[in-house]
PDB file of C-alpha atoms in Angstrom:
ATOM      1  CA  MET D  18     -23.494 -76.284  -0.186  1.00 62.00           C
ATOM      2  CA  SER D  19     -21.279 -73.227   0.219  1.00 85.00           C
ATOM      3  CA  LYS D  20     -18.210 -75.476   0.575  1.00 86.00           C
ATOM      4  CA  ASN D  21     -19.067 -77.131  -2.731  1.00 86.00           C
ATOM      5  CA  LYS D  22     -19.265 -73.707  -4.365  1.00 86.00           C
ATOM      6  CA  ALA D  23     -15.940 -72.746  -2.804  1.00 86.00           C
ATOM      7  CA  ILE D  24     -14.360 -75.943  -4.139  1.00 87.00           C
ATOM      8  CA  GLU D  25     -15.809 -75.251  -7.580  1.00 86.00           C
ATOM      9  CA  HIS D  26     -14.336 -71.732  -7.711  1.00 83.00           C
ATOM     10  CA  LEU D  27     -10.982 -72.740  -6.234  1.00 86.00           C
ATOM     11  CA  GLU D  28     -10.683 -75.566  -8.777  1.00 86.00           C
ATOM     12  CA  GLU D  29     -11.433 -73.112 -11.586  1.00 85.00           C
ATOM     13  CA  ALA D  30      -8.835 -70.633 -10.279  1.00 83.00           C
ATOM     14  CA  LYS D  31      -6.321 -73.484 -10.166  1.00 85.00           C
ATOM     15  CA  ARG D  32      -7.194 -74.524 -13.696  1.00 84.00           C
ATOM     16  CA  LEU D  33      -6.768 -70.970 -14.981  1.00 85.00           C
ATOM     17  CA  SER D  34      -3.409 -70.336 -13.327  1.00 81.00           C
ATOM     18  CA  PRO D  35      -1.965 -73.365 -11.519  1.00 81.00           C
ATOM     19  CA  VAL D  36       1.341 -71.755 -10.540  1.00 81.00           C
ATOM     20  CA  ALA D  37       0.022 -68.339  -9.505  1.00 78.00           C
ATOM     21  CA  VAL D  38      -2.450 -69.810  -6.996  1.00 80.00           C
ATOM     22  CA  ALA D  39       0.278 -71.842  -5.294  1.00 80.00           C
ATOM     23  CA  GLY D  40       1.670 -68.908  -3.296  1.00 74.00           C
ATOM     24  CA  HIS D  41       2.856 -69.026   0.266  1.00 60.00           C
ATOM     25  CA  PRO D  42       1.865 -69.223   3.074  1.00 58.00           C
ATOM     26  CA  PRO D  43      -0.021 -72.536   2.846  1.00 54.00           C
ATOM     27  CA  GLN D  44      -3.284 -71.017   4.146  1.00 60.00           C
ATOM     28  CA  GLY D  45      -3.234 -68.582   1.194  1.00 71.00           C
ATOM     29  CA  ASN D  46      -2.369 -71.334  -1.247  1.00 88.00           C
ATOM     30  CA  VAL D  47      -5.334 -72.637  -3.276  1.00 91.00           C
ATOM     31  CA  TYR D  48      -3.950 -76.193  -3.232  1.00 92.00           C
ATOM     32  CA  TYR D  49      -3.869 -76.254   0.587  1.00 93.00           C
ATOM     33  CA  GLN D  50      -7.323 -74.680   0.766  1.00 91.00           C
ATOM     34  CA  LEU D  51      -8.693 -77.342  -1.577  1.00 93.00           C
ATOM     35  CA  ALA D  52      -6.951 -80.115   0.351  1.00 94.00           C
ATOM     36  CA  LYS D  53      -8.501 -78.861   3.602  1.00 94.00           C
ATOM     37  CA  LEU D  54     -11.980 -78.697   2.071  1.00 94.00           C
ATOM     38  CA  HIS D  55     -11.635 -82.187   0.583  1.00 95.00           C
ATOM     39  CA  GLU D  56     -10.412 -83.563   3.932  1.00 95.00           C
ATOM     40  CA  GLU D  57     -13.370 -81.959   5.712  1.00 94.00           C
ATOM     41  CA  ALA D  58     -15.643 -83.612   3.147  1.00 93.00           C
ATOM     42  CA  GLY D  59     -14.003 -86.969   3.915  1.00 94.00           C
ATOM     43  CA  ASP D  60     -12.218 -87.283   0.572  1.00 95.00           C
ATOM     44  CA  GLY D  61      -8.596 -87.901   1.472  1.00 95.00           C
ATOM     45  CA  GLU D  62      -7.788 -89.132  -2.029  1.00 96.00           C
ATOM     46  CA  LYS D  63      -8.709 -85.771  -3.589  1.00 96.00           C
ATOM     47  CA  ALA D  64      -6.868 -83.902  -0.831  1.00 96.00           C
ATOM     48  CA  ILE D  65      -3.666 -85.806  -1.598  1.00 98.00           C
ATOM     49  CA  ALA D  66      -4.188 -85.367  -5.333  1.00 97.00           C
ATOM     50  CA  ARG D  67      -3.989 -81.595  -4.741  1.00 96.00           C
ATOM     51  CA  MET D  68      -0.718 -82.048  -2.834  1.00 97.00           C
ATOM     52  CA  VAL D  69       0.687 -84.171  -5.676  1.00 97.00           C
ATOM     53  CA  GLU D  70      -0.269 -81.438  -8.151  1.00 95.00           C
ATOM     54  CA  LEU D  71       1.414 -78.832  -5.970  1.00 94.00           C
ATOM     55  CA  ALA D  72       4.581 -80.900  -5.548  1.00 95.00           C
ATOM     56  CA  ARG D  73       5.092 -80.884  -9.332  1.00 93.00           C
ATOM     57  CA  PHE D  74       6.195 -77.253  -9.323  1.00 87.00           C
ATOM     58  CA  ALA D  75       6.581 -76.195  -5.674  1.00 89.00           C
ATOM     59  CA  ALA D  76      10.154 -77.423  -5.557  1.00 89.00           C
ATOM     60  CA  GLU D  77      10.933 -76.061  -2.089  1.00 91.00           C
ATOM     61  CA  ASP D  78       7.676 -76.926  -0.306  1.00 93.00           C
ATOM     62  CA  PRO D  79       8.286 -79.701   2.221  1.00 95.00           C
ATOM     63  CA  GLU D  80       4.762 -79.644   3.689  1.00 95.00           C
ATOM     64  CA  CYS D  81       2.966 -80.983   0.617  1.00 95.00           C
ATOM     65  CA  ARG D  82       5.501 -83.809   0.351  1.00 97.00           C
ATOM     66  CA  GLN D  83       5.182 -84.657   4.045  1.00 97.00           C
ATOM     67  CA  ARG D  84       1.415 -84.941   3.636  1.00 97.00           C
ATOM     68  CA  ILE D  85       1.848 -87.221   0.628  1.00 98.00           C
ATOM     69  CA  VAL D  86       4.329 -89.420   2.519  1.00 98.00           C
ATOM     70  CA  ARG D  87       2.030 -89.712   5.552  1.00 97.00           C
ATOM     71  CA  TYR D  88      -0.876 -90.649   3.314  1.00 97.00           C
ATOM     72  CA  ALA D  89       1.215 -93.129   1.307  1.00 97.00           C
ATOM     73  CA  LEU D  90       2.592 -94.898   4.394  1.00 96.00           C
ATOM     74  CA  GLU D  91      -0.359 -94.732   6.790  1.00 95.00           C
ATOM     75  CA  VAL D  92      -3.453 -94.815   4.579  1.00 96.00           C
ATOM     76  CA  LYS D  93      -2.558 -96.188   1.174  1.00 95.00           C
ATOM     77  CA  LYS D  94       0.229 -98.514   2.393  1.00 96.00           C
ATOM     78  CA  ASP D  95       2.174 -97.601  -0.750  1.00 97.00           C
ATOM     79  CA  PRO D  96       5.917 -97.463   0.013  1.00 97.00           C
ATOM     80  CA  ARG D  97       6.764 -96.804  -3.670  1.00 97.00           C
ATOM     81  CA  MET D  98       4.744 -93.560  -3.598  1.00 97.00           C
ATOM     82  CA  ALA D  99       6.332 -92.595  -0.281  1.00 97.00           C
ATOM     83  CA  LEU D 100       9.811 -93.338  -1.655  1.00 97.00           C
ATOM     84  CA  LYS D 101       9.434 -90.811  -4.470  1.00 96.00           C
ATOM     85  CA  TYR D 102       8.422 -87.932  -2.197  1.00 97.00           C
ATOM     86  CA  LEU D 103      10.855 -88.866   0.578  1.00 97.00           C
ATOM     87  CA  ASP D 104      13.641 -88.708  -1.975  1.00 95.00           C
ATOM     88  CA  GLU D 105      12.498 -85.180  -2.901  1.00 96.00           C
ATOM     89  CA  LEU D 106      12.363 -84.216   0.787  1.00 97.00           C
ATOM     90  CA  MET D 107      16.033 -85.130   1.142  1.00 96.00           C
ATOM     91  CA  TYR D 108      16.876 -82.177  -1.116  1.00 95.00           C
ATOM     92  CA  ILE D 109      14.704 -79.806   0.920  1.00 96.00           C
ATOM     93  CA  GLN D 110      15.390 -80.913   4.510  1.00 95.00           C
ATOM     94  CA  PRO D 111      18.359 -83.317   4.485  1.00 95.00           C
ATOM     95  CA  PHE D 112      18.958 -83.176   8.243  1.00 93.00           C
ATOM     96  CA  GLU D 113      15.520 -84.384   9.376  1.00 94.00           C
ATOM     97  CA  PRO D 114      16.020 -87.850  10.934  1.00 94.00           C
ATOM     98  CA  GLN D 115      12.367 -88.893  10.504  1.00 95.00           C
ATOM     99  CA  PHE D 116      12.657 -88.532   6.741  1.00 96.00           C
ATOM    100  CA  HIS D 117      15.723 -90.791   6.706  1.00 96.00           C
ATOM    101  CA  LYS D 118      13.923 -93.323   8.909  1.00 95.00           C
ATOM    102  CA  HIS D 119      10.852 -93.373   6.648  1.00 96.00           C
ATOM    103  CA  LEU D 120      13.024 -93.498   3.526  1.00 97.00           C
ATOM    104  CA  ALA D 121      14.980 -96.486   4.883  1.00 96.00           C
ATOM    105  CA  ARG D 122      11.726 -98.323   5.639  1.00 95.00           C
ATOM    106  CA  ALA D 123      10.118 -97.514   2.290  1.00 97.00           C
ATOM    107  CA  ALA D 124      13.299 -98.480   0.425  1.00 97.00           C
ATOM    108  CA  LEU D 125      13.475-101.849   2.174  1.00 95.00           C
ATOM    109  CA  GLU D 126       9.792-102.534   1.433  1.00 95.00           C
ATOM    110  CA  THR D 127      10.243-101.714  -2.261  1.00 96.00           C
ATOM    111  CA  GLY D 128      13.435-103.710  -2.723  1.00 95.00           C
ATOM    112  CA  GLU D 129      15.677-100.638  -2.996  1.00 96.00           C
ATOM    113  CA  HIS D 130      18.253-102.211  -0.704  1.00 96.00           C
ATOM    114  CA  ASP D 131      21.137 -99.862  -1.510  1.00 96.00           C
ATOM    115  CA  ILE D 132      18.967 -96.886  -0.540  1.00 97.00           C
ATOM    116  CA  ALA D 133      17.890 -98.654   2.661  1.00 97.00           C
ATOM    117  CA  ILE D 134      21.536 -99.345   3.520  1.00 97.00           C
ATOM    118  CA  ARG D 135      22.538 -95.742   2.792  1.00 97.00           C
ATOM    119  CA  GLU D 136      19.704 -94.312   4.889  1.00 97.00           C
ATOM    120  CA  ASN D 137      20.285 -96.623   7.842  1.00 97.00           C
ATOM    121  CA  THR D 138      23.985 -95.784   7.731  1.00 97.00           C
ATOM    122  CA  ILE D 139      23.115 -92.078   7.814  1.00 96.00           C
ATOM    123  CA  LEU D 140      20.763 -92.697  10.751  1.00 96.00           C
ATOM    124  CA  LEU D 141      23.675 -94.094  12.779  1.00 95.00           C
ATOM    125  CA  GLY D 142      25.099 -90.551  12.803  1.00 94.00           C
ATOM    126  CA  PHE D 143      22.011 -88.988  14.395  1.00 94.00           C
ATOM    127  CA  PRO D 144      22.242 -88.797  18.204  1.00 93.00           C
ATOM    128  CA  ASP D 145      18.522 -89.537  18.718  1.00 92.00           C
ATOM    129  CA  ALA D 146      18.466 -92.640  16.520  1.00 92.00           C
ATOM    130  CA  ASN D 147      17.912 -95.983  18.211  1.00 94.00           C
ATOM    131  CA  PRO D 148      21.123 -97.834  17.298  1.00 95.00           C
ATOM    132  CA  ARG D 149      19.530-101.262  17.850  1.00 96.00           C
ATOM    133  CA  GLN D 150      16.700-100.516  15.406  1.00 95.00           C
ATOM    134  CA  VAL D 151      19.084 -98.990  12.882  1.00 96.00           C
ATOM    135  CA  ARG D 152      21.444-101.983  13.053  1.00 97.00           C
ATOM    136  CA  LEU D 153      18.481-104.347  12.609  1.00 96.00           C
ATOM    137  CA  GLY D 154      17.442-102.301   9.579  1.00 95.00           C
ATOM    138  CA  LEU D 155      20.956-102.585   8.158  1.00 96.00           C
ATOM    139  CA  ALA D 156      20.996-106.339   8.769  1.00 96.00           C
ATOM    140  CA  LYS D 157      17.618-106.791   7.029  1.00 95.00           C
ATOM    141  CA  SER D 158      18.793-104.690   4.095  1.00 95.00           C
ATOM    142  CA  TYR D 159      22.034-106.600   3.638  1.00 95.00           C
ATOM    143  CA  LEU D 160      20.257-109.953   3.964  1.00 95.00           C
ATOM    144  CA  ALA D 161      17.574-108.922   1.476  1.00 92.00           C
ATOM    145  CA  LYS D 162      20.273-107.736  -0.901  1.00 91.00           C
ATOM    146  CA  GLY D 163      22.010-111.074  -0.585  1.00 86.00           C
ATOM    147  CA  GLU D 164      25.101-109.908   1.307  1.00 62.00           C
ATOM    148  CA  LYS D 165      26.046-111.624   4.537  1.00 52.00           C
TER     149      LYS D 165
END
């Protein structure tokens, strides 16, 4: 019951001043606190909704976007949703290979073949990338686009 009361008061604080309660670090941020409480209550959808709200104005916060991407790819199986937040992550952390890998996959699954080609080409420059997988991704993208 006390968690429900906490959620109620945190939601009201967020409603009253959505930007002010989004301070850093994440554990002091009302959106992260709400997400944690919703996750503990088994409501992943509400937890991600708080991250989506936060992403609207926390332009330099990669963590909320990473959570959204994980949820979109692993739980919701929604590559279009993942694509949007992966694109935003590229402006925050452009040198993270995992983001490029996920973006290439999401782009291919949503028919954004030029993005998939671009991202797989970028992945070829990362020393830890598996060149066989990247080349297969490029081949799939070009074939799907209609180029041989």
